[in-house]
Coordinates of C-alpha atoms in Angstrom, one line a residue:
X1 CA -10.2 3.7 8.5
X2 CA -9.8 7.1 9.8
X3 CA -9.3 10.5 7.9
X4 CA -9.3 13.8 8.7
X5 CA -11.3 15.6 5.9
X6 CA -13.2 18.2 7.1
X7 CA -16.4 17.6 4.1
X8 CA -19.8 16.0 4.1
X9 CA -17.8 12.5 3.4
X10 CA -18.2 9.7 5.3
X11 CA -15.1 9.1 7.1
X12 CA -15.0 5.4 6.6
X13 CA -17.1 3.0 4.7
X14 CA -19.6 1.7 7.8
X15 CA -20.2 5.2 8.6
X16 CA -21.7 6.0 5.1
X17 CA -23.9 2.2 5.9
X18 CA -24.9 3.7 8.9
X19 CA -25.6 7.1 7.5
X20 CA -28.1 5.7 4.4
X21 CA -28.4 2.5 5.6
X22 CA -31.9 1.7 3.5
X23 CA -30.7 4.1 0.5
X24 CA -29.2 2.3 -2.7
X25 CA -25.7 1.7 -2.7
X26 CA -25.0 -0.5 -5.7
X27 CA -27.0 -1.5 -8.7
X28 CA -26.0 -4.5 -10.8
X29 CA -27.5 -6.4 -13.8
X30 CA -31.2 -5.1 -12.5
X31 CA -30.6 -5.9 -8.5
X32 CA -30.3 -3.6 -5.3
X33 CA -28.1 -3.7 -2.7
X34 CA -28.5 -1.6 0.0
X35 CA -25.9 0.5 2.1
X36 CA -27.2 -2.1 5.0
X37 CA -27.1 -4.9 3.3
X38 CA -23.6 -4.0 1.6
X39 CA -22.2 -3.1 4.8
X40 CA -23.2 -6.9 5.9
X41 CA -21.4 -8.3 2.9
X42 CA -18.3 -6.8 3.7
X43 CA -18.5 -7.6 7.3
X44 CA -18.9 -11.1 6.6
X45 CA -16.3 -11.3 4.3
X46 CA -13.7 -9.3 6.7
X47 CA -15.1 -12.2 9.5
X48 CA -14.3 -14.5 6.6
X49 CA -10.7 -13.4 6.3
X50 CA -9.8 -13.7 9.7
X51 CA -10.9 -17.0 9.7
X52 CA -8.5 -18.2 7.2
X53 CA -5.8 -16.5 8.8
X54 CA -5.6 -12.8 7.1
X55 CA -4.3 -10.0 9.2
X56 CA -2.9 -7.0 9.7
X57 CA -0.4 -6.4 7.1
X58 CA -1.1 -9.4 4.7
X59 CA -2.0 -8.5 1.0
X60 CA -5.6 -9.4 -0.3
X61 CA -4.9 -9.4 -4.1
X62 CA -8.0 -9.3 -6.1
X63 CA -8.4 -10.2 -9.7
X64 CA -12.4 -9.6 -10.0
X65 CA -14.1 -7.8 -12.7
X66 CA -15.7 -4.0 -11.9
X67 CA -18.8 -5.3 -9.5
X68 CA -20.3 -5.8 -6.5
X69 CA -17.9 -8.3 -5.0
X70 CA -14.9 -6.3 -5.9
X71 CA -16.2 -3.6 -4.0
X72 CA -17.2 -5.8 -1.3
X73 CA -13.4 -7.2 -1.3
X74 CA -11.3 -4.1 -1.0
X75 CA -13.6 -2.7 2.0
X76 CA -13.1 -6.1 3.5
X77 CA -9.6 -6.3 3.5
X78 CA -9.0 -3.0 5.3
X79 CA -11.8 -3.6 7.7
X80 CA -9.4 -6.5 8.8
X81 CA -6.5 -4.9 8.8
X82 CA -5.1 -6.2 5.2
X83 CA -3.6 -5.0 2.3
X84 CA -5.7 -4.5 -0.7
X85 CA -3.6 -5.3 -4.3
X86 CA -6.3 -5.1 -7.2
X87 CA -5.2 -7.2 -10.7
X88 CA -6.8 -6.7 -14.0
X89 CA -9.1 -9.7 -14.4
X90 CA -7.8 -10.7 -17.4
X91 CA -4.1 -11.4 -16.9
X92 CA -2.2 -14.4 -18.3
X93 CA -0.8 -16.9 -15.8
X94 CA 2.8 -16.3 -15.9
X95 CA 1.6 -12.4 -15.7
X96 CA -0.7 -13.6 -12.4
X97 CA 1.7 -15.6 -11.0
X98 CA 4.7 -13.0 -11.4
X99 CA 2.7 -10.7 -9.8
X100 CA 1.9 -13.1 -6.6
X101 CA 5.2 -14.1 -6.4
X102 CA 6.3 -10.5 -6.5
X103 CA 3.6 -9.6 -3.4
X104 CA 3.3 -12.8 -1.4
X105 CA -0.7 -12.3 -0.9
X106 CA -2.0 -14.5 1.9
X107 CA -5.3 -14.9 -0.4
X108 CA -6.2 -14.7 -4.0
X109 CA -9.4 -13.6 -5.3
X110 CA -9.6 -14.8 -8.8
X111 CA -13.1 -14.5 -11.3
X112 CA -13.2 -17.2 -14.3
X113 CA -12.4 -15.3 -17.2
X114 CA -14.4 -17.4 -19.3
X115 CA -11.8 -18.3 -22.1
X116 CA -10.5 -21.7 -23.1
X117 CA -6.8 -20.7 -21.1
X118 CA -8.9 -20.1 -17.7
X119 CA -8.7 -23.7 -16.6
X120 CA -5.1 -24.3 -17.8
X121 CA -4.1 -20.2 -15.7
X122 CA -5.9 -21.6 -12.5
X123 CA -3.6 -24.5 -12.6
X124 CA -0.5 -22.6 -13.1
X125 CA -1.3 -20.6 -9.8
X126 CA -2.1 -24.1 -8.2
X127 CA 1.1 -25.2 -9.1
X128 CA 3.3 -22.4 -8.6
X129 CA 1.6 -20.8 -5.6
X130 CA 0.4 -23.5 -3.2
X131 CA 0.9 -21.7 -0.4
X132 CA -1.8 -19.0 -1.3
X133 CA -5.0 -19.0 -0.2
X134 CA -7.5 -19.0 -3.5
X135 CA -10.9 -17.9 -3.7
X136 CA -13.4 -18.3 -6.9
X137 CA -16.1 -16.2 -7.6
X138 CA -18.1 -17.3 -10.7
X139 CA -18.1 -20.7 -11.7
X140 CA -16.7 -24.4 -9.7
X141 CA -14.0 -24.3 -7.3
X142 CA -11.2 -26.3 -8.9
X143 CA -8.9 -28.2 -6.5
X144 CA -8.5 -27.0 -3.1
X145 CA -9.9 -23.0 -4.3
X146 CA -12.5 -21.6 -2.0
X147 CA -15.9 -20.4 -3.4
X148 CA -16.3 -16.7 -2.5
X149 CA -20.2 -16.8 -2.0
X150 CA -20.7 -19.0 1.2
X151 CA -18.3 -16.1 3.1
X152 CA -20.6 -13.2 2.0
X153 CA -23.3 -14.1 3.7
X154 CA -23.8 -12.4 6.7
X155 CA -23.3 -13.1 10.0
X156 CA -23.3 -10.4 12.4
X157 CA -22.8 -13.1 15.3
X158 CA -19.9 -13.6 13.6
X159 CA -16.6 -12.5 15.8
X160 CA -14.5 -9.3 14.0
X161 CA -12.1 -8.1 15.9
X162 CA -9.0 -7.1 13.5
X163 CA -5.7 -5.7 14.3
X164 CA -6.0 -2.3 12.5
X165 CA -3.2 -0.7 10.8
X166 CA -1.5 2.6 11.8
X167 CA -2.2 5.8 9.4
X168 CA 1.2 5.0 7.9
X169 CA 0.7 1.6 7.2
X170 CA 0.1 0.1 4.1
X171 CA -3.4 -0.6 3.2
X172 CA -3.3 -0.4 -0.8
X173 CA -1.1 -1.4 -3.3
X174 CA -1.2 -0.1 -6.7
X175 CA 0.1 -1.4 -9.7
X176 CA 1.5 1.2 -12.7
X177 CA -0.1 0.6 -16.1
X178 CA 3.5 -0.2 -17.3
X179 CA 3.8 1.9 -20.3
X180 CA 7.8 1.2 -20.4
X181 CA 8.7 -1.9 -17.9
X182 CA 7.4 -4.0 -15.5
X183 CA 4.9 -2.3 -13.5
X184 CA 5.4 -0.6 -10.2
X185 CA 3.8 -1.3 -6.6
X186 CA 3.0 1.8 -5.2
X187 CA 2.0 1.9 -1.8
X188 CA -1.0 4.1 -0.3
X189 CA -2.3 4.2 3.1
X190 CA -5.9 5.0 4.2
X191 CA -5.4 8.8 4.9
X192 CA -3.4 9.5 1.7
X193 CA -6.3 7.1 -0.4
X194 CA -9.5 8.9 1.5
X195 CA -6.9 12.1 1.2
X196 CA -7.1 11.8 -2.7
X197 CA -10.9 10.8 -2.8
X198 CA -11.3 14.3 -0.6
X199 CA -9.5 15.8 -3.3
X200 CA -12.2 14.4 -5.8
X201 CA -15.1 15.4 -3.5
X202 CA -14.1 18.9 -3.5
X203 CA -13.6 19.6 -7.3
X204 CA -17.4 17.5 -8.0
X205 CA -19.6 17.7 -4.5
X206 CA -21.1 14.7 -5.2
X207 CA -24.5 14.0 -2.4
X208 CA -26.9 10.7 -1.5
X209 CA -29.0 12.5 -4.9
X210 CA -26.4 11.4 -7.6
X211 CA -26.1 8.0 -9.1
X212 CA -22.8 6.9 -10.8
X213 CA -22.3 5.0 -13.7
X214 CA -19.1 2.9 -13.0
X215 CA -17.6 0.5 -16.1
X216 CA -13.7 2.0 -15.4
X217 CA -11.5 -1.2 -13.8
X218 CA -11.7 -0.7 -10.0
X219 CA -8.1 -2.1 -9.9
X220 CA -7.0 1.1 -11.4
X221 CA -6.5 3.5 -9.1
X222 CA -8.7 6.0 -11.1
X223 CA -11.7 3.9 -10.8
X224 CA -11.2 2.9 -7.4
X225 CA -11.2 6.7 -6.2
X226 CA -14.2 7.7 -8.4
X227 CA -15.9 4.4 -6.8
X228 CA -14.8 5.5 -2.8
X229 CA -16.3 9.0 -3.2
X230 CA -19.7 7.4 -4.7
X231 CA -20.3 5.9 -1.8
X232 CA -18.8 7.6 1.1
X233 CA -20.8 10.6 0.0
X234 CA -23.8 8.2 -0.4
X235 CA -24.5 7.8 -3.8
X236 CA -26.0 5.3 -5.7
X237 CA -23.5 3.3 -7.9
X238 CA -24.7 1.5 -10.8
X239 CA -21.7 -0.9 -11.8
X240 CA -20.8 -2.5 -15.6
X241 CA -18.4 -5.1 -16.0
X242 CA -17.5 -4.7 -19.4
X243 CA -17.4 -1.6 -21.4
X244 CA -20.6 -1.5 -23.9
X245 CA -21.0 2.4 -25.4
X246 CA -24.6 1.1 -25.9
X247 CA -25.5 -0.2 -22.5
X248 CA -23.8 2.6 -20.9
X249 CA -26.1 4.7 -22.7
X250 CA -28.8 2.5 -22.0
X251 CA -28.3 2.6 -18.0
X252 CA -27.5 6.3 -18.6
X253 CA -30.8 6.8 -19.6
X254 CA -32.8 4.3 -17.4
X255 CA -31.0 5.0 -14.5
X256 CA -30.6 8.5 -14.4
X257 CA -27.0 8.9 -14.2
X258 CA -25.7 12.0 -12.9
X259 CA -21.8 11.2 -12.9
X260 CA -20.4 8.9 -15.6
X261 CA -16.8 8.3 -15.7
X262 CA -14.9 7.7 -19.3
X263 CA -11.5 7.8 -20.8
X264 CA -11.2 10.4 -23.8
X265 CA -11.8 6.9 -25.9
X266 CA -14.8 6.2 -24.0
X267 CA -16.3 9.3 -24.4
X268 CA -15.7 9.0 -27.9
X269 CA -17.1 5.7 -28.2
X270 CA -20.5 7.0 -26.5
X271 CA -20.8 10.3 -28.6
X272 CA -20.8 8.0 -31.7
X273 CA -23.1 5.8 -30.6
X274 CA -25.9 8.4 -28.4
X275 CA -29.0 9.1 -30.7
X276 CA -31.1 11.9 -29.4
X277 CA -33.8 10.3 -29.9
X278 CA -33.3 6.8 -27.7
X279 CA -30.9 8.4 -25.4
X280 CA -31.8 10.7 -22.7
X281 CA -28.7 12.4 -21.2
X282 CA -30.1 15.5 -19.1
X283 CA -29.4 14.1 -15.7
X284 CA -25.9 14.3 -16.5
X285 CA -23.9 16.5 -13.9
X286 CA -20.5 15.6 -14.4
X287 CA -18.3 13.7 -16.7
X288 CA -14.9 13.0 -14.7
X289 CA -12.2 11.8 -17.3
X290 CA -8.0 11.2 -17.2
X291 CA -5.9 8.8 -18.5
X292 CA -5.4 10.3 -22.0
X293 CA -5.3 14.0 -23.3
X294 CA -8.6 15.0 -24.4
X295 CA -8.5 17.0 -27.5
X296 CA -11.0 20.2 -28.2
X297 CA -13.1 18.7 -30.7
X298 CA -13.9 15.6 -28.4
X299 CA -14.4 18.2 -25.4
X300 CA -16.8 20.5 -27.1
X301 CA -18.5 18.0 -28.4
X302 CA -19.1 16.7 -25.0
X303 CA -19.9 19.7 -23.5
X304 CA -23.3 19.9 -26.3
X305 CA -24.2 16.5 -26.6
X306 CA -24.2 15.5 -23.1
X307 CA -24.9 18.9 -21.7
X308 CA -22.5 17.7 -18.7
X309 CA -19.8 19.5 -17.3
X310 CA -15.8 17.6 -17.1
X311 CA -13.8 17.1 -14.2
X312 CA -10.9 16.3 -16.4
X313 CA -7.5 15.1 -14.2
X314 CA -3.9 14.1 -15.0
X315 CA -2.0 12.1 -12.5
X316 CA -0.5 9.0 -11.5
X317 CA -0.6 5.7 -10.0
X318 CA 2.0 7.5 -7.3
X319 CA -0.8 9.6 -5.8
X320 CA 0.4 13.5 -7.6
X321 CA -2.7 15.2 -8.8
X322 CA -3.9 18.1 -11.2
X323 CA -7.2 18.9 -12.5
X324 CA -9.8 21.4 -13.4
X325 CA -13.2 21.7 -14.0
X326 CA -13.0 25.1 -15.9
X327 CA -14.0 24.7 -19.6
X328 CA -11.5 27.4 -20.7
X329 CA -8.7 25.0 -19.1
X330 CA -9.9 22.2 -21.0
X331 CA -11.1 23.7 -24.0
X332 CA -6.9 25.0 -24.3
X333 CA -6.0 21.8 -24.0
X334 CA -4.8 22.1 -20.0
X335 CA -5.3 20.2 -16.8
X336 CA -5.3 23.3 -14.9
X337 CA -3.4 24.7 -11.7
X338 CA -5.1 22.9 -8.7
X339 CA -2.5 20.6 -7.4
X340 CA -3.3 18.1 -4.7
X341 CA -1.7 18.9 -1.5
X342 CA -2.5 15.8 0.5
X343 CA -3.8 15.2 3.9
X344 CA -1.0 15.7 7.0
X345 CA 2.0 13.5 6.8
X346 CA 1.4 12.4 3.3
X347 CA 3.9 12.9 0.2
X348 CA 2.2 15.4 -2.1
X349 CA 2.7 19.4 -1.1
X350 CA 0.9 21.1 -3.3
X351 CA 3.5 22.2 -6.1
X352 CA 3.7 21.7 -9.3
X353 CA 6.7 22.5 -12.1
X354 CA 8.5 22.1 -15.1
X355 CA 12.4 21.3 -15.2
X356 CA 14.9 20.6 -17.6
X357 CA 15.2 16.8 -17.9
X358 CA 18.7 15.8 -17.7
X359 CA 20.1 19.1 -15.3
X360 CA 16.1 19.4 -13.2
X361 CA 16.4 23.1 -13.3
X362 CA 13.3 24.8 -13.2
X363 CA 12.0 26.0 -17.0
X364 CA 10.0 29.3 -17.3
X365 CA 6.8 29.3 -18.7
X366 CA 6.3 28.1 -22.0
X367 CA 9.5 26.0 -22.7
X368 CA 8.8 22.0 -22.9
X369 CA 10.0 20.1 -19.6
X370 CA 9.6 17.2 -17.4
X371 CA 6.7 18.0 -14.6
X372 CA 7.6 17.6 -11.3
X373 CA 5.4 17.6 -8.0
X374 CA 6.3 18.9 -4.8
X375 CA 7.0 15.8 -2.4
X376 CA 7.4 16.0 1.2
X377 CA 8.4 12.5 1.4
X378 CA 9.5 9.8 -1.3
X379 CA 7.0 7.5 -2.7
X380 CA 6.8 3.9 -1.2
X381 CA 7.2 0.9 -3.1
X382 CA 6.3 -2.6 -2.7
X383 CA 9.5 -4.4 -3.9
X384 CA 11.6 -1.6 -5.2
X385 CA 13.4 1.5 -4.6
X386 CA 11.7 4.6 -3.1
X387 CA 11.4 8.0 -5.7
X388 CA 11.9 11.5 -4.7
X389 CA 14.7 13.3 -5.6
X390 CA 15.1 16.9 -3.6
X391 CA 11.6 17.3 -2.7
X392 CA 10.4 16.5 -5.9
X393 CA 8.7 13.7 -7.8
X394 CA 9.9 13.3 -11.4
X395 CA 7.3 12.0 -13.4
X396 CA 8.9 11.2 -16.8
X397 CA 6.1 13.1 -18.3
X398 CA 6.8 16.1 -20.5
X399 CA 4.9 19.3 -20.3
X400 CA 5.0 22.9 -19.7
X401 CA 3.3 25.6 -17.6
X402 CA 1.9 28.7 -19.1
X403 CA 2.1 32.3 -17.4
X404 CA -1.1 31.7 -15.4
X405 CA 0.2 28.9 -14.0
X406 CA -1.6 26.7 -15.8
X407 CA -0.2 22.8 -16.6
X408 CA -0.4 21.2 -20.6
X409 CA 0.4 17.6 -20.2
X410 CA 2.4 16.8 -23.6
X411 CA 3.5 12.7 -23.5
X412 CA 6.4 10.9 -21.8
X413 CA 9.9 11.7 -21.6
X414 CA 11.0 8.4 -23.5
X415 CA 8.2 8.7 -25.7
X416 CA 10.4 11.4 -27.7
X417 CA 11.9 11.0 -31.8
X418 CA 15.3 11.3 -32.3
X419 CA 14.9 13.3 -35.9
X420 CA 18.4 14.0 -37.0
X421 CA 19.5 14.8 -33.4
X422 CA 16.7 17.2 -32.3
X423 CA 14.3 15.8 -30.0
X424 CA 10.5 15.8 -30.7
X425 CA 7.9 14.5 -28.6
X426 CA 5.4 12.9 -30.2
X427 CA 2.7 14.0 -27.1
X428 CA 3.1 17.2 -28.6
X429 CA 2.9 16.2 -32.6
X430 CA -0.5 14.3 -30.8
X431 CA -1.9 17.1 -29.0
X432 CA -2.1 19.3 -32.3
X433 CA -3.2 15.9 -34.8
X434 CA -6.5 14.9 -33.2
X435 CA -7.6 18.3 -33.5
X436 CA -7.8 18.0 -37.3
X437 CA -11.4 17.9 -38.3
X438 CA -10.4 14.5 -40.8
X439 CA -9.2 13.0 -38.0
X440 CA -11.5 10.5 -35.4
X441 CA -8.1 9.4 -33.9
X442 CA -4.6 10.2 -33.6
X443 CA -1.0 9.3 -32.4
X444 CA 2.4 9.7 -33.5
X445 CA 5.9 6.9 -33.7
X446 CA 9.0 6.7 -33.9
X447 CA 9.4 4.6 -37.7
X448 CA 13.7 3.9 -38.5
X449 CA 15.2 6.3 -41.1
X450 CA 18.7 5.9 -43.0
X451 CA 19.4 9.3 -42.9
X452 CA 17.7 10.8 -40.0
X453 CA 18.2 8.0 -37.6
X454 CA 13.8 8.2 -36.7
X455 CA 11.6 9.8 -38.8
X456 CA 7.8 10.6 -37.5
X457 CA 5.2 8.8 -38.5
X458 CA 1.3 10.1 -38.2
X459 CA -0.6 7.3 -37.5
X460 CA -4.7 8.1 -38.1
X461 CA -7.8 7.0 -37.6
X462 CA -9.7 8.6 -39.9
X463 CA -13.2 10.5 -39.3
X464 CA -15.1 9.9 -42.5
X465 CA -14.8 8.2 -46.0
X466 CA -12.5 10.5 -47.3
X467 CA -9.0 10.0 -44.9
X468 CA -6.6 13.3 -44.8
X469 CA -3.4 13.0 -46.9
X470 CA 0.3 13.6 -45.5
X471 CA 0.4 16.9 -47.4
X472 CA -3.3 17.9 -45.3
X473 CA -1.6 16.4 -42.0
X474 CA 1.7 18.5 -42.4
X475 CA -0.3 21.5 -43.5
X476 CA -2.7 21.2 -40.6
X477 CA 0.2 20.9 -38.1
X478 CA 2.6 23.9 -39.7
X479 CA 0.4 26.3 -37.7
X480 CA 1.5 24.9 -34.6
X481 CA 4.4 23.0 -35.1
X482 CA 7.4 24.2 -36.2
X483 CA 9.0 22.3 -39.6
X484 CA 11.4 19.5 -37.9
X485 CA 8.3 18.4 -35.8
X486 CA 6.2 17.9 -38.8
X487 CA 5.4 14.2 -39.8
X488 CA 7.5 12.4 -42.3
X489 CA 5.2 9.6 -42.9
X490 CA 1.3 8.8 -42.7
X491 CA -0.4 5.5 -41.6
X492 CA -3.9 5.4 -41.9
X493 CA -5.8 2.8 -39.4
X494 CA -9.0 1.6 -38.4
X495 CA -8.3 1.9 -35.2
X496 CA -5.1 2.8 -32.4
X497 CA -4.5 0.1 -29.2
X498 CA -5.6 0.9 -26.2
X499 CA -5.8 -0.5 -23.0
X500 CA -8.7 -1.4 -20.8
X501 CA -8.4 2.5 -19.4
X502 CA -7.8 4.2 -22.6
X503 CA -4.4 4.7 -22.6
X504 CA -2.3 4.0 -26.0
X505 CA -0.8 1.0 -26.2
X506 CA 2.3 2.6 -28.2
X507 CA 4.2 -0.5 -27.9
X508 CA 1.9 -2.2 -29.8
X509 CA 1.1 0.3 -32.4
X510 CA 5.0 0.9 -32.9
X511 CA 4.7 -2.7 -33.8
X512 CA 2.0 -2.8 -35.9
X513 CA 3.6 0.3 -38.0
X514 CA 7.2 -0.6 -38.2
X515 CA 6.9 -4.2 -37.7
X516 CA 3.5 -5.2 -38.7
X517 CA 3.9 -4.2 -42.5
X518 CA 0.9 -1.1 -42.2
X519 CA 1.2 1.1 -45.6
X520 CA 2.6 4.6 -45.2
X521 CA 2.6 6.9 -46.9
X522 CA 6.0 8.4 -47.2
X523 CA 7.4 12.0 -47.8
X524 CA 10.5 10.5 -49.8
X525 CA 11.3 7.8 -51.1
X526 CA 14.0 5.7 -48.8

C-alpha cells in the first residue's frame, strides 16, 4: 500500500502498527485495542481471506456497522490484494442482493441488523447468491455463512503472501449516495485514497496526541478518509455505531476528543443537546464537517459552544475536493479555494470552475453555474460508463465562484423549480432560509401549480413555539432573493429526512409535501 506523500503519515497501515505499536488505536464500548494488536487482527483476517480463495482483484464487500471489525476488514482486503466495497449495514435484500449481483464479491461481510426482516434478508442472499462467500459477525451463522471471529484471531505463523495490486489497480469501490438513480461504483486506487487522506492531513495536522470520535458510516467515503488519517497519523480512534447526540457528548467528554466529525445535522443535534454544565468540550481541536451546506447561524454557534475550529469540505464520492478551514469562508457561506490536486497519475488537477450548464462555457464570477473540476483522466466506474468530458468533471452541482476565487456550493442541477419558465434552484432559496433566526431547519420543493407549472414551497422546521409565517419567510428572503425566487407556499415540519450522513432526503420530503397531504400554507388560493 504505497504512497508517495511527503508528511508525518504513515505510508501504509502496518507501518503506523509498527510506528505506535503499544499506543491506542481504537476504543470501543469501554475496550482497547492496540496498534499491535490491531495490526494482528487484520493480518489474521487477510491470512483468513486467502484461505478461502480471495485475491488480487476480487471485491471484499462489507456490510458492517462503524467499528472495529469494519476497520479491521477494509485493511485486510488490501493487505491481500482485494477490493474493498463498503455497504450501508442496513440495506434491504433486494437492495443487498442488487448490489452483489452488480459487483460479483468473492465474500460477503454481513452484521445482523437486528430487525424481524434480518433472517428472512440473509436468506434472500442465500438463495440468490450461492456462489458468494458469507461471513457473520454478530449473532449464529445461518446455513453455510462463516462466523467472522474465529479468523481474527491471530496467527502470525500463519502464511500471507498476497499478490499485491499495481498503483492503478482497483483497491476501493465506492458507492454514490444516489440522490437521483441508482448509485454509482466509483473506483479508487491506493495512491488516489491515501492521496485524498494526504489532502486531509494537510488542511488538520492531526499527531499520536489526538483522539477521534468516529460515529459517521465508514462505508461512506467521508468517514472512511477521516477514519485512514486517524490512524496512519497515529491517533487514537474512539468508534460509535449508532449516532446518539448524548453519547457522543458523553465520550466527548470522557474521552477527550480532539477531532469529532459531524454532518451540519449532527452538529445541530449535539449543540441542542451539550449543557455546559455535564459537558466538557475544551479538548476540542477540530470539527471536520461536509455533506450538507452549513448555514451561519449553525457555524457561529459552533465556533462558541464548542470552542473548536471547522474543517468544512464539499466533494464527492468521485474523489474532486474543496475545503477550508478559514472562518471568514465559512462564516460567508463558502467552501473556499483549496482544490485537491491529487497525487501523480491520479484524475483530479487542481482546478476548479463554474460553466454554463447546457453550452459548459466558463461563467465569470458571480453568475450561478454547474462546478466543474479539472480532470486529468476520466473517472473509473465499476459497471458503467467512464465521466470526463474535455478535461473536466461535471458535477451536476450548481454554484458559483466569487472574485477571490472563492467556491459557494448552491444544490444540484436537477434539483431546480421550473416557476413559469425561469429556473430557480432551490439550493440557493436553502442557503438564505436556514439563516432565519425562526428557523431550526430548512429546505425548499418543487409543489405542482396550474398556472406556473411548479410553484416553491418553504418547507420548515421551526426553532421555537412560535413558527415564522409565509409573509416572515418571503420578507426574510427579499433581501437576498430576488421576487420570482421567493416561496409561494409554506410547510411547517417537525422535522426534514435525512440520510444516515446528513444529506436531505428530498425525494422523500417531495413526497411527504406534495404527496403526503402536509398543510401549506399558500400565497393564493388555487
Amino acid at each position: 500500500m504505497p504512497v508517495d506523500e511527503p508528511t508525518s503519515l504513515a505510508s501504509t497501515l502496518e507501518d503506523a502498527c509498527r510506528r505506535w505499536a503499544q499506543r491506542p488505536a481504537i476504543c470501543q464500548q469501554g475496550g482497547v485495542v492496540t496498534y499491535q494488536d490491531l495490526w494482528g487482527r487484520v493480518r489474521a483476517l487477510a491470512s483468513g481471506y486467502q484461505r478461502l480463495g480471495v485475491g488480487r482483484g476480487d471485491r471484499v464487500m462489507c456490510a458492517l456497522r462503524t467499528g472495529l471489525e469494519h476497520v479491521v476488514a477494509m485493511h485486510a482486503a488490501w493487505t491481500c490484494g482485494a477490493v474493498h466495497v463498503g455497504v450501508h449495514n442496513e440495506l434491504t435484500a433486494p437492495e443487498l442482493c442488487a448490489l452483489v449481483g452488480r459487483l460479483s464479491p468473492t465474500a460477503l461481510l454481513l452484521q445482523p441488523s437486528g430487525t424481524d426482516d434480518d433472517g428472512h434478508r440473509r436468506r434472500a442472499v442465500a438463495e440468490a447468491l450461492p456462489d458468494t462467500i458469507r461471513i457473520v459477525h454478530g449473532g449464529a451463522a445461518f446455513g453455510d455463512e462463516l462466523l467472522l471471529a474465529p479468523l481474527l484471531v491471530d496467527d502470525s505463523r500463519g502464511h500471507l503472501d498476497p499478490e499485491l495490486p499495481g498503483p492503478g489497480d482497483p483497491a476501493v469501490v465506492f458507492l454514490t449516495s444516489a440522490s437521483t438513480g441508482p448509485p454509482k461504483a466509483v473506483i479508487d486506487t491506493l495512491p488516489g485514497l491515501w492521496g485524498k487522506v494526504g489532502f486531509f492531513n494537510q488542511m488538520v495536522r492531526p499527531g499520536p496526541d489526538d483522539v477521534h470520535l468516529m460515529f459517521l458510516p465508514i462505508c461512506h467515503a467521508f468517514g472512511l478518509k477521516l477514519t485512514t488519517l486517524a490512524l496512519l497519523s497515529g491517533g487514537c480512534l474512539t468508534l460509535l455505531d449508532r449516532f446518539s447526540p448524548e453519547v457522543a457528548l458523553r465520550l466527548v467528554t470522557s474521552e477527550q476528543v480532539t477531532v469529532l466529525p459531524a454532518t451540519p445535522t449532527h452538529l445541530s443535534l449535539l449543540l441542542a443537546k451539550l449543557d455546559s454544565a455535564v459537558h466538557r468540550t475544551a479538548s476540542l481541536r477540530w470539527i471536520p464537517s461536509a455533506a450538507a451546506p452549513l448555514p451561519r447561524p449553525l457555524a457561529e454557534q459552533a465556533y462558541q459552544r464548542l470552542g473548536a475550529e471547522i474543517f468544512y469540505v464539499y466533494g464527492c464520492s468521485e474523489g474532486f475536493l474543496c475545503a477550508t478551514t478559514d472562518r471568514g469562508d465559512i462564516l460567508d457561506g463558502s467552501v473556499g479555494s483549496t482544490v485537491f490536486a491529487g497525487p501523480p497519475g491520479s484524475s483530479p488537477d487542481g482546478r476548479v470552475g463554474v460553466v454554463d450548464p447546457e453550452r459548459h462555457t466558463p461563467l465569470p464570477p458571480g453568475e450561478l453555474g454547474e462546478i466543474v473540476f479539472g480532470a486529468a483522466d476520466p473517472v473509473r466506474y465499476w459497471d458503467q460508463a467512464t465521466a470526463g468530458r474535455g478535461g473536466w468533471y461535471h458535477t451536476g452541482d450548481l454554484g458559483r465562484l466569487d472574485p477571490d476565487g472563492r467556491l459557494f456550493v448552491l444544490g444540484r442541477r436537477k434539483e431546480l423549480v421550473n416557476r413559469g419558465g425561469l429556473k430557480v434552484s432551490v439550493g440557493e432559496i436553502e442557503s438564505v432560509l436556514v439563516r432565519h433566526p425562526a428557523v431550526a431547519d430548512g429546505a425548499a420543493v418543487a409543489s405542482p401549480d396550474p398556472v406556473l407549472g411548479e410553484a416553491i414551497c418553504a418547507c420548515v422546521v421551526p426553532a421555537g413555539p412560535d413558527p415564522p409565517t409565509l409573509a416572515d419567510v418571503r420578507a426574510f428572503l427579499a433581501g437576498s432573493l430576488a421576487r420570482h425566487k421567493l416561496p409561494d407556499e409554506l410547510c411547517l415540519l417537525e422535522r426534514l429526512p435525512r440520510s444516515s450522513i446528513g444529506k436531505l432526503d428530498r425525494a422523500a420530503l417531495q413526497s411527504l409535501v406534495v404527496g403526503g397531504g402536509a398543510p401549506r400554507e399558500r400565497r393564493r388560493p388555487r
